[in-house]
Tab-separated table of C-alpha atoms in Angstrom:
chain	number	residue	atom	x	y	z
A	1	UNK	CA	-32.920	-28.807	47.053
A	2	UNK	CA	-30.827	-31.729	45.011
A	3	UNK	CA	-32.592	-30.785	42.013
A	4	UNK	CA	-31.954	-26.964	42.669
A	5	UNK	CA	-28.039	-27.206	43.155
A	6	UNK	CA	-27.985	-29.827	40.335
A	7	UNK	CA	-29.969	-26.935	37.762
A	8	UNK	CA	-26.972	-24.801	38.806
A	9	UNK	CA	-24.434	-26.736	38.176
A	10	UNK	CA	-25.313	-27.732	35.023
A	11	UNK	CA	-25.711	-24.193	33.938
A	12	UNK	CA	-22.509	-23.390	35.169
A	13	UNK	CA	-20.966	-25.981	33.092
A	14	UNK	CA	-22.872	-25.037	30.173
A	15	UNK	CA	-21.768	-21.253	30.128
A	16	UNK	CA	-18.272	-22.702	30.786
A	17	UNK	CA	-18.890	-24.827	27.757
A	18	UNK	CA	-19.843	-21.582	25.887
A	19	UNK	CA	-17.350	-19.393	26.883
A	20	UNK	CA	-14.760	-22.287	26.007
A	21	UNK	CA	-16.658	-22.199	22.582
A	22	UNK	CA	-16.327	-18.788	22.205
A	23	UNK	CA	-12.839	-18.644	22.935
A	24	UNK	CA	-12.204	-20.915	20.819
A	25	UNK	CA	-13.860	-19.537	17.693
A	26	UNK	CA	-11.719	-18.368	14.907
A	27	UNK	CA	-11.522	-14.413	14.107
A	28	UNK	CA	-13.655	-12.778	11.637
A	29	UNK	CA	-10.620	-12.515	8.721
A	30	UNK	CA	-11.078	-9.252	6.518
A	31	UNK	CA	-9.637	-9.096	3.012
A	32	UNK	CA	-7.947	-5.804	2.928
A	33	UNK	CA	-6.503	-4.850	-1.141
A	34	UNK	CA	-4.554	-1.674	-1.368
A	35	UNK	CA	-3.212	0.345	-4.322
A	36	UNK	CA	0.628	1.474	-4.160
A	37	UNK	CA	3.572	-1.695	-3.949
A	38	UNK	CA	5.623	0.876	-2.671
A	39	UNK	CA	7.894	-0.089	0.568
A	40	UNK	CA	7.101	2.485	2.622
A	41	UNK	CA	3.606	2.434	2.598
A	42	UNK	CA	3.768	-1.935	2.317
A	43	UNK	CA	6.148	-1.288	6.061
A	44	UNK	CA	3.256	0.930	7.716
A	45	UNK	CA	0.318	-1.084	6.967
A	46	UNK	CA	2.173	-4.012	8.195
A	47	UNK	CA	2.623	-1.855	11.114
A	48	UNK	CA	-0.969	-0.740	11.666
A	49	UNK	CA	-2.300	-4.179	10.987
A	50	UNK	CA	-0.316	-6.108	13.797
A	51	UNK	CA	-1.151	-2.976	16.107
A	52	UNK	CA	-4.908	-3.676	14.950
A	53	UNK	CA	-5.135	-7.082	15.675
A	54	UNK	CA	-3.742	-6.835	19.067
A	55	UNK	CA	-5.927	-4.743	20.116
A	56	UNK	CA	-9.278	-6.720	18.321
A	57	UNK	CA	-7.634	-10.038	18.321
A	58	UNK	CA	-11.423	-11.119	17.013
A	59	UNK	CA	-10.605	-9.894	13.636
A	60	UNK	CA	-7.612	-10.784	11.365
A	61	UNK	CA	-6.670	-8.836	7.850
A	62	UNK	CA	-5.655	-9.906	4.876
A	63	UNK	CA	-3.646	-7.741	3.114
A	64	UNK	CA	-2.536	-7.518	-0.341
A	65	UNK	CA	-1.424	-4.513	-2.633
A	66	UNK	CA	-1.022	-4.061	-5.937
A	67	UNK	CA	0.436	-1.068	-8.493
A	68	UNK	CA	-1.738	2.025	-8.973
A	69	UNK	CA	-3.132	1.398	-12.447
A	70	UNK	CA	-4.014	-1.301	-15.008
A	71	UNK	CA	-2.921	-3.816	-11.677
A	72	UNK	CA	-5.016	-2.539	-9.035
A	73	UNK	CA	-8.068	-1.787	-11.138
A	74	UNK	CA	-7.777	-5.753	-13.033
A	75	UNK	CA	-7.291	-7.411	-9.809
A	76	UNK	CA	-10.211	-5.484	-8.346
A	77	UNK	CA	-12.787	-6.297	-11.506
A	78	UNK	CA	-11.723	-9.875	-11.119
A	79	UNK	CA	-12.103	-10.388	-7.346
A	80	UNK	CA	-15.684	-8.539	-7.766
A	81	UNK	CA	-17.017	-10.502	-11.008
A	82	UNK	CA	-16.040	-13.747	-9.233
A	83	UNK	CA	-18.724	-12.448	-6.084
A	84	UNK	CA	-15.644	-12.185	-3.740
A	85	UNK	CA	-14.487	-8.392	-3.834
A	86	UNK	CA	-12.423	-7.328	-0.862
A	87	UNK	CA	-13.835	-6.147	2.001
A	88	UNK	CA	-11.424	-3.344	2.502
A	89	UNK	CA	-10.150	-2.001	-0.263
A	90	UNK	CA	-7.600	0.977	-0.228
A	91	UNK	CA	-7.629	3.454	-3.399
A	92	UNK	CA	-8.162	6.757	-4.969
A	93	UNK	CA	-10.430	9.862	-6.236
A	94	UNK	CA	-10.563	8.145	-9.567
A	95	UNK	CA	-11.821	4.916	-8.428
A	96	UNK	CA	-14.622	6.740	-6.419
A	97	UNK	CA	-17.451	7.541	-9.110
A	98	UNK	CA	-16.849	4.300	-11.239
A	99	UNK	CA	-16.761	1.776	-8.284
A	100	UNK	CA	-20.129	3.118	-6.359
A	101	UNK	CA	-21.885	3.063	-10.088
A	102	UNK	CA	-21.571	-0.523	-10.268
A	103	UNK	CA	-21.960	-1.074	-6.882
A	104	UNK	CA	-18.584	-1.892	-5.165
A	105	UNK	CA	-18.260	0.102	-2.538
A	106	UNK	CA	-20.750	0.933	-0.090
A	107	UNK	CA	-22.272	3.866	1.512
A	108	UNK	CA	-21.075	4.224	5.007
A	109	UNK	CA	-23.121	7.154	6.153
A	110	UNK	CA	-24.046	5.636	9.201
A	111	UNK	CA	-20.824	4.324	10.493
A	112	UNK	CA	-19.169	7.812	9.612
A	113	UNK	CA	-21.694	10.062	11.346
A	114	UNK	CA	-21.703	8.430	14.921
A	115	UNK	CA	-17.647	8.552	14.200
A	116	UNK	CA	-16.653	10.290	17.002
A	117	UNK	CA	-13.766	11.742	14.572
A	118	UNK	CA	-15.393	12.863	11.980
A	119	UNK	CA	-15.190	16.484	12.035
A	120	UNK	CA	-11.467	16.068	12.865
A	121	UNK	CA	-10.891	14.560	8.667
A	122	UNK	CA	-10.083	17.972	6.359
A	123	UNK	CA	-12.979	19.173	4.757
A	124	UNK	CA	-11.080	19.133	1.857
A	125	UNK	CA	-9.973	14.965	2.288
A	126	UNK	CA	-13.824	14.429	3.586
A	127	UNK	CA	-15.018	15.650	-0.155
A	128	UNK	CA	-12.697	13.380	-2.458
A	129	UNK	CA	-14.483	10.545	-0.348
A	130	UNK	CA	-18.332	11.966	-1.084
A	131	UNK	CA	-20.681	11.070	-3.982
A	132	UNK	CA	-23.894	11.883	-4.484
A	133	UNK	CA	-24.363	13.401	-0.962
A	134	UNK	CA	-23.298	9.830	0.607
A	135	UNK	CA	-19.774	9.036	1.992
A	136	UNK	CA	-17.611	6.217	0.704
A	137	UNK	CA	-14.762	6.946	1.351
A	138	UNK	CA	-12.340	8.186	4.649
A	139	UNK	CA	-9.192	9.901	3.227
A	140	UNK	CA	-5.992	8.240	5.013
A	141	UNK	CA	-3.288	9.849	2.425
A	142	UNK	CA	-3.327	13.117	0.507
A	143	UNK	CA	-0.458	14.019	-1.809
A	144	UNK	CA	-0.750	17.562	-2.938
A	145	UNK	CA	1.362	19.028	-5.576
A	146	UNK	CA	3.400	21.738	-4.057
A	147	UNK	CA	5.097	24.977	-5.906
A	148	UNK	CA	9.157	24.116	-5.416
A	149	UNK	CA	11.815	26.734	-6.014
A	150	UNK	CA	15.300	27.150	-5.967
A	151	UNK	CA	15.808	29.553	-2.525
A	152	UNK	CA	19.563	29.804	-3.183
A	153	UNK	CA	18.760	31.380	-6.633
A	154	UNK	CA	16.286	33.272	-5.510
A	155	UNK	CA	18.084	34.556	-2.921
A	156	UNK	CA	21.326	35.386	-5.162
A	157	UNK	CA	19.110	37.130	-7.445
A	158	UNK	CA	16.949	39.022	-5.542
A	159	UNK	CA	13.995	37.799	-5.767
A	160	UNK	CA	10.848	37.014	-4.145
A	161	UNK	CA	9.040	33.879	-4.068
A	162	UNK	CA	6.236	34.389	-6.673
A	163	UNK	CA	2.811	34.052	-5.114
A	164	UNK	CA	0.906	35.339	-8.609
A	165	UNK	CA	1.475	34.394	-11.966
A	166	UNK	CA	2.641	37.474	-13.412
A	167	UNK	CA	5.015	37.472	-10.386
A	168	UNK	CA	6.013	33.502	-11.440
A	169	UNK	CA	6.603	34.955	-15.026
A	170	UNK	CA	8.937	37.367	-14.773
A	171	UNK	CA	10.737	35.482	-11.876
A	172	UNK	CA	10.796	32.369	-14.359
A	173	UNK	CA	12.027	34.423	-17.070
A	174	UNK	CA	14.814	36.329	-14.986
A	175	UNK	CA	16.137	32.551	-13.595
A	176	UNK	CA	16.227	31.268	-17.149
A	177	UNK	CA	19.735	30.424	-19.141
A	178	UNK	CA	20.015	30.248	-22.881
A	179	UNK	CA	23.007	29.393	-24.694
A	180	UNK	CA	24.310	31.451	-27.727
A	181	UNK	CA	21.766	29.494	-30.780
A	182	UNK	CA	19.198	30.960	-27.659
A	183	UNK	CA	18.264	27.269	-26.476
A	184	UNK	CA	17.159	26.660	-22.837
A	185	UNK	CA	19.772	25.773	-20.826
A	186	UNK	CA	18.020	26.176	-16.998
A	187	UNK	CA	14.413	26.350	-17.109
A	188	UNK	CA	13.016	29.017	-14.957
A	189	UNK	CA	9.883	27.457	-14.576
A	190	UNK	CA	9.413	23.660	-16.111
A	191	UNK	CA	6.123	22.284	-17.195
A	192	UNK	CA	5.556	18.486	-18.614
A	193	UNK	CA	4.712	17.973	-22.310
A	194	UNK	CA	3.511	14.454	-21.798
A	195	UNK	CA	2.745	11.975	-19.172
A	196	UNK	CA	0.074	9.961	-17.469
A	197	UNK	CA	-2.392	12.639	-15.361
A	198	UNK	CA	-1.144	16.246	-16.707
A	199	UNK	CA	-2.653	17.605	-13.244
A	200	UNK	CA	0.212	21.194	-13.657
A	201	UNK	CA	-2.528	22.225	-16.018
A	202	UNK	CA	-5.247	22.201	-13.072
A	203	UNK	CA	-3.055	23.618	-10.687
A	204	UNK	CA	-3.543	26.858	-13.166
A	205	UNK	CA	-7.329	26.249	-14.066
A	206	UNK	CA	-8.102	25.704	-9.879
A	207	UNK	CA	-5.895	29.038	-9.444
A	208	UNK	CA	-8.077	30.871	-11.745
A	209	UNK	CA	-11.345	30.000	-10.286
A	210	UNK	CA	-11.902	27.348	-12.636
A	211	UNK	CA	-13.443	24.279	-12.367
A	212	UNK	CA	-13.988	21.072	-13.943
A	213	UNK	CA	-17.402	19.705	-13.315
A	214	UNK	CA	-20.970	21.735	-12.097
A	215	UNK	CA	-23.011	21.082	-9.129
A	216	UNK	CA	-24.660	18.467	-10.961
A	217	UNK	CA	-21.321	16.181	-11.675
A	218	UNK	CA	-21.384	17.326	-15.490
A	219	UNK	CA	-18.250	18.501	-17.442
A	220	UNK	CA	-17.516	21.765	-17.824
A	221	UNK	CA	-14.365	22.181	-20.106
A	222	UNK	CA	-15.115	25.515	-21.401
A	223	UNK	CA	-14.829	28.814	-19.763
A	224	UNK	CA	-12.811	32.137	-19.927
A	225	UNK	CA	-10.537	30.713	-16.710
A	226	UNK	CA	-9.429	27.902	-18.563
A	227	UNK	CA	-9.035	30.089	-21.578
A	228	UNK	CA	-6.904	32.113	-19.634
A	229	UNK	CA	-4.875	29.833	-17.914
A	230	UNK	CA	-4.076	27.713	-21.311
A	231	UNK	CA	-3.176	31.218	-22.687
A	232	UNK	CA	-0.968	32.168	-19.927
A	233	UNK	CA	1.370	28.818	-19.835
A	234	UNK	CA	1.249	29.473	-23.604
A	235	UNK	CA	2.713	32.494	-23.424
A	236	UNK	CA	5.268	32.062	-20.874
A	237	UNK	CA	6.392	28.344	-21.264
A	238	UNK	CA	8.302	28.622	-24.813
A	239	UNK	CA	10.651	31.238	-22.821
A	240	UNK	CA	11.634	29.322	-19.888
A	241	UNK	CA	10.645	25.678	-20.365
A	242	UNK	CA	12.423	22.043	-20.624
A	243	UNK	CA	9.577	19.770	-21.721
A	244	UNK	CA	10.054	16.660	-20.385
A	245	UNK	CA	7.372	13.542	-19.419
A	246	UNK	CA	5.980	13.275	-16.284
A	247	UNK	CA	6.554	9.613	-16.062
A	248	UNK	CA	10.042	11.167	-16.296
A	249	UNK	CA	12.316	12.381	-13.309
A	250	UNK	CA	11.443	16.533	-13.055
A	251	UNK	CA	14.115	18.445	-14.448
A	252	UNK	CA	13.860	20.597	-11.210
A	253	UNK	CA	14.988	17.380	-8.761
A	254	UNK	CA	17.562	16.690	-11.615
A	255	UNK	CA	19.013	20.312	-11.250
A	256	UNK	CA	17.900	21.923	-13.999
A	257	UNK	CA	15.342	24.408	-13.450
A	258	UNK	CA	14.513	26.758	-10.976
A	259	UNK	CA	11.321	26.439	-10.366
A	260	UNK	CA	8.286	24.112	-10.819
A	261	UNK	CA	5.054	22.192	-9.202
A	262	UNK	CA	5.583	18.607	-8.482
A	263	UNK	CA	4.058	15.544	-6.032
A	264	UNK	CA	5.254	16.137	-2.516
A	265	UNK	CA	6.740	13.043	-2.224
A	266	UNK	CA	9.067	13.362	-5.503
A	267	UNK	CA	10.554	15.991	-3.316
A	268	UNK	CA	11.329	13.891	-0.470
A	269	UNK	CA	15.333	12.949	-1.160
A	270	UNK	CA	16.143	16.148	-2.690
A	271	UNK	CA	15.021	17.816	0.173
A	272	UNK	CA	16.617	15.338	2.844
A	273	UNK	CA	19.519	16.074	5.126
A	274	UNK	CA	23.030	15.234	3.177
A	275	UNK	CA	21.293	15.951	-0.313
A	276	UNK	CA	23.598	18.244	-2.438
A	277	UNK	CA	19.940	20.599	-2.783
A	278	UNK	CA	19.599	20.438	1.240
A	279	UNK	CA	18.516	23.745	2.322
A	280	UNK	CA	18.929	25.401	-1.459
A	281	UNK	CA	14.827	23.900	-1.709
A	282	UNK	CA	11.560	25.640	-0.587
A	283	UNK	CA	7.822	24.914	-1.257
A	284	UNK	CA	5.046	27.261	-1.012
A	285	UNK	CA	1.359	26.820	-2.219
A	286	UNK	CA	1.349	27.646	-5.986
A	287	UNK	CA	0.888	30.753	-7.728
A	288	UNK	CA	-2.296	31.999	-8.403
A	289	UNK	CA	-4.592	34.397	-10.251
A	290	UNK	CA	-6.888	35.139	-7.569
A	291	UNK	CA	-7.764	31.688	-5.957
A	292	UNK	CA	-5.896	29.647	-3.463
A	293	UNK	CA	-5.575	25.982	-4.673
A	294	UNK	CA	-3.345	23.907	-6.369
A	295	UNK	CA	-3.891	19.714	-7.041
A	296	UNK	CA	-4.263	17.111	-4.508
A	297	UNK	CA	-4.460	13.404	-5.206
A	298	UNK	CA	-6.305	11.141	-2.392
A	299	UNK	CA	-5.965	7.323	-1.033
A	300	UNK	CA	-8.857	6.335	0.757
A	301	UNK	CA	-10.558	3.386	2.792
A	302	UNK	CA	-13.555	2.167	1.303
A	303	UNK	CA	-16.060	-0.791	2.226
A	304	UNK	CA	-16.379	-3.696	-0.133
A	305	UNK	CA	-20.118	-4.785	-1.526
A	306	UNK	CA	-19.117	-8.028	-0.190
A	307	UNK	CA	-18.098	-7.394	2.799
A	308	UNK	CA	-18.473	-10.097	5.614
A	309	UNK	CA	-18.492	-7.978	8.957
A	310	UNK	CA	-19.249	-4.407	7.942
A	311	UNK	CA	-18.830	-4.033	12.050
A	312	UNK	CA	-15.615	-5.479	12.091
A	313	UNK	CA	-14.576	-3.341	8.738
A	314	UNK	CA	-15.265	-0.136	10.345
A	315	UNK	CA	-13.496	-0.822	13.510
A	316	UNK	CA	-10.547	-0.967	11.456
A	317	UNK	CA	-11.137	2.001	9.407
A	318	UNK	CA	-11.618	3.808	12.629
A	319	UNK	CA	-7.892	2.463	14.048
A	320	UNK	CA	-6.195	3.270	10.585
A	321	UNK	CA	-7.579	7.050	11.287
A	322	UNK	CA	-6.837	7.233	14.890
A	323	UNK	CA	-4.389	9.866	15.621
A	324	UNK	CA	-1.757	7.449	16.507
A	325	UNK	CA	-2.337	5.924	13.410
A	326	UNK	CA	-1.946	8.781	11.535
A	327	UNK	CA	0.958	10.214	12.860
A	328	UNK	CA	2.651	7.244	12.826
A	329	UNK	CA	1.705	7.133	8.625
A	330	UNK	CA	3.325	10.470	8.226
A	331	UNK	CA	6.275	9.508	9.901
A	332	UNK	CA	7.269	6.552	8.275
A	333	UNK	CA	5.785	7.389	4.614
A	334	UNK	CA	6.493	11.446	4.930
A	335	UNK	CA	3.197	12.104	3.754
A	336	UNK	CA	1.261	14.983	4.909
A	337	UNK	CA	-1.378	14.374	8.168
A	338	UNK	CA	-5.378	14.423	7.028
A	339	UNK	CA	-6.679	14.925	10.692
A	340	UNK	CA	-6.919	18.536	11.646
A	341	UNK	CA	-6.005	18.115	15.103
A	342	UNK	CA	-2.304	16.614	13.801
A	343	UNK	CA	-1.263	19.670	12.271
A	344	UNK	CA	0.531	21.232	14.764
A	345	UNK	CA	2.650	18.174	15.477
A	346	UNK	CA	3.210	17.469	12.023
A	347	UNK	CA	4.742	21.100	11.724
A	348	UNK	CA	7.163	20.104	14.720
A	349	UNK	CA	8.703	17.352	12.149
A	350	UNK	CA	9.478	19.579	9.798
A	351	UNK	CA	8.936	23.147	9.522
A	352	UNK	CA	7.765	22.700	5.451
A	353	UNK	CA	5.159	20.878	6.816
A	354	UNK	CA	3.482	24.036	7.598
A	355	UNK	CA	3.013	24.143	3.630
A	356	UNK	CA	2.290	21.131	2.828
A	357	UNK	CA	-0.450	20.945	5.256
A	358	UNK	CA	-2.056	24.288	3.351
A	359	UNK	CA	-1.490	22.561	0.323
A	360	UNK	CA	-3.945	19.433	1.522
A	361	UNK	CA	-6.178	21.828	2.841
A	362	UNK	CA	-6.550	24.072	-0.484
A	363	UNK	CA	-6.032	21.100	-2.560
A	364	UNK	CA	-8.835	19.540	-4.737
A	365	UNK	CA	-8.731	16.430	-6.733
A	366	UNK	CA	-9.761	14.769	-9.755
A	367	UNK	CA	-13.478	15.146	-10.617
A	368	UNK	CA	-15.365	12.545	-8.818
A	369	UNK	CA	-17.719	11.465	-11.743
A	370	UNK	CA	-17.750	8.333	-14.486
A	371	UNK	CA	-16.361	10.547	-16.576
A	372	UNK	CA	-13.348	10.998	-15.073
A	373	UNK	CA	-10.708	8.789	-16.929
A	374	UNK	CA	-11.748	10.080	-20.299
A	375	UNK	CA	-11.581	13.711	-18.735
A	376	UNK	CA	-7.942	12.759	-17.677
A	377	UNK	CA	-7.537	11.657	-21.584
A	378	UNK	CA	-8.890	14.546	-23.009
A	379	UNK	CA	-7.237	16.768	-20.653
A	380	UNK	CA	-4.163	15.296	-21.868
A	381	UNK	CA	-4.268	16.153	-25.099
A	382	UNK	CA	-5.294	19.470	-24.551
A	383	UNK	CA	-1.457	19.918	-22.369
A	384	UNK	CA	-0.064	18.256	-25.908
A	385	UNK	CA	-2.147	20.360	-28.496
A	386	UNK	CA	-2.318	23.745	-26.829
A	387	UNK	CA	0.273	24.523	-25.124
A	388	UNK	CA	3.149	22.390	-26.587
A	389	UNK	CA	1.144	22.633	-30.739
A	390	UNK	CA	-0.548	24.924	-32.291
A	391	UNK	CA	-4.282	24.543	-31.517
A	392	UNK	CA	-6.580	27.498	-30.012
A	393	UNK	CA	-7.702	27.436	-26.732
A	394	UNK	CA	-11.156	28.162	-27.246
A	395	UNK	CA	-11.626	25.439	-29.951
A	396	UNK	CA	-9.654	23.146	-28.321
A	397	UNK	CA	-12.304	23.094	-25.117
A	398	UNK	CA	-14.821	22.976	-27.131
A	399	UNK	CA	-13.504	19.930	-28.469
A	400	UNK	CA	-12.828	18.801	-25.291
A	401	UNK	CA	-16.577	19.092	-23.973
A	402	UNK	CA	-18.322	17.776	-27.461
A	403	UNK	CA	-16.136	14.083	-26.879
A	404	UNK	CA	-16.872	14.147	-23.168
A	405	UNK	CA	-20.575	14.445	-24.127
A	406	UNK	CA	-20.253	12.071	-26.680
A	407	UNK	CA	-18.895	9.491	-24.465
A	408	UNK	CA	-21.487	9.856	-22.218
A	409	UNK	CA	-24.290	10.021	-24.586
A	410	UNK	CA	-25.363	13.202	-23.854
């Protein structure tokens, strides 16, 4: 019977041991690197991170941003050649193609089917995330580009918000002011000439039915709806357009123009209460030729190749896309919801919202293919060349799709 009690006891004291163990043991700690240094978006992550860790005080990130471009992409390529990539790592459409090719980010299939959320993520979010039938990527922030217009001159003039392009042309030439040599004053309508990721143009080419890349994730740059599209900013944009860069401020938030597509978020103080623009500003889904769309960039969550607690990883992929979460993003960084089930309440912020959310649902993004940062290149040019020079449209996208195929060896 000595023996008996004495077994117990010492099993007692060894699970006590263990549990003091366990307790004891330090959290799993995730490396966590996110593109954007901006101070919104650096205040809600430090938000959702101490909210995370309270709740799974087992795991503990480590976060670190950096700014979308030559920054985010160098750390990244330096962090992965040394074998010690993050294991979180927050970026966009254009990283997506690239980054699975050489094996960065992982497939999370698994983890994103038993998601009990998963048909709640826009369809439209779910596919920026998707390559090659697998998911990578959960979509946490989508910035559409949104059609903006002047409603006070508009309204003084009559006129209808345009929902087609002939509608957009005539209302863009009607709003447009020339002085007496018959230079543009007010743009009616302004379009950029230059700039990092020309994406107005594919607001037009999306509108038309166009499309950038087949079933099979090759270019397509030809076609009569990008024909048409060039042809129609061609025609319109000497008559009512300030050129100006994109890595410029829009002539529209500076006052001078009428009407325009633009980020979302470049809209944000012009559109704010006390603004000298407050209430003289609407936003509708662009104008079209037949097909609802317009531009929509994506930020997503993606698991690292080298990531030490896939479990752990997900668990705070799945908090970041909670509802709470995601509210909570759209309220401090006045970015549009990506969970179907928030639109409603996102509308009660702001009634624009109602717009914004159909431009995340109708929006599509950059091609998801290797090919995509010489597209964006090439693309480019063709904005320069075409519509701003002298070159044809049709041999101009031919041009395009012979040095896309070149590139790629085809």
């Amino acid at each position: 019977m000595k023996k008996i009690i004495a077994l117990a006891l010492a099993l007692v004291l060894a699970l006590s041991c263990a549990a003091v163990a366990s307790a004891d043991e330090a959290p799993v700690e995730l490396t966590f690197q996110r593109i954007g240094s901006d101070a919104a978006e650096h205040d809600y992550w430090s938000w959702v991170i101490e909210e995370f860790e309270k709740a799974n005080p087992d795991v503990k990130i480590l976060y670190d941003d950096a700014a979308i471009g030559a920054d985010m992409d160098t750390k990244l390529n330096t962090l992965f050649a040394a074998g010690d990539g993050p294991d979180l790592i927050g970026h966009g459409i254009l990283s997506v193609a690239s980054r699975v090719e050489q094996g960065h980010y992982l497939p999370i299939d698994d983890y994103f089917n038993a998601w009990s959320g998963k048909d709640n993520l826009m369809p439209s979010v779910l596919a920026n995330g998707t390559y090659k039938g697998h998911v990578y990527g959960v979509g946490y922030s989508s910035t559409p580009f949104v059609f903006a217009y002047r409603s006070d001159l508009l309204e003084a003039a009559n006129l209808a918000v345009p929902k087609t392009w002939d509608e957009l042309a005539s209302t863009a030439r009607a709003l447009t002011e020339k002085n007496e040599k018959g230079e543009i004053t007010f743009s009616g309508f302004c379009f950029p000439s230059a700039g990092g990721n020309l994406v107005e143009l594919d607001v037009f080419v999306y509108g038309n039915g166009g499309a950038y890349m087949d079933e099979d994730s090759n270019p397509i740059m030809t076609g009569d709806e990008k024909v048409e599209a060039i042809n129609f900013l061609k025609g319109l944009l000497p008559d009512v357009n300030i050129a100006y860069s994109a890595s410029d401020t829009n002539p529209f938030v500076k006052g001078q123009a009428a009407m325009t597509l633009i980020n979302n978020v470049a809209l944000t103080g012009m559109m704010a209460e006390g603004s000298e623009y407050a209430g003289k500003v609407g936003i509708a889904l662009p104008p079209n030729n037949g097909t609802e769309a317009t531009f929509s960039g994506c930020n997503m969550l993606f698991m690292g190749r080298d990531c030490a607690d896939k479990d752990a990883a997900w668990r705070f992929i799945e908090f970041v896309m909670t509802e709470e979460s995601t509210l909570k993003r759209a309220e401090m960084c006045n970015i549009p919801v990506t969970l179907s089930s928030l639109s409603d309440e996102f509308v009660a912020m702001d009634p624009w919202n109602s717009v914004r959310i159909d431009c995340v649902e109708h929006g599509i993004g950059m091609p998801r293919a290797v090919w995509s940062p010489s597209f964006q290149t090439i693309r480019n040019e063709l904005v320069q060349n075409v519509l701003f020079g002298d070159v044809d449209a049709e041999t101009a996208l031919k041009d395009a799709q012979e040095k896309l195929e070149f590139e790629l060896d085809y």
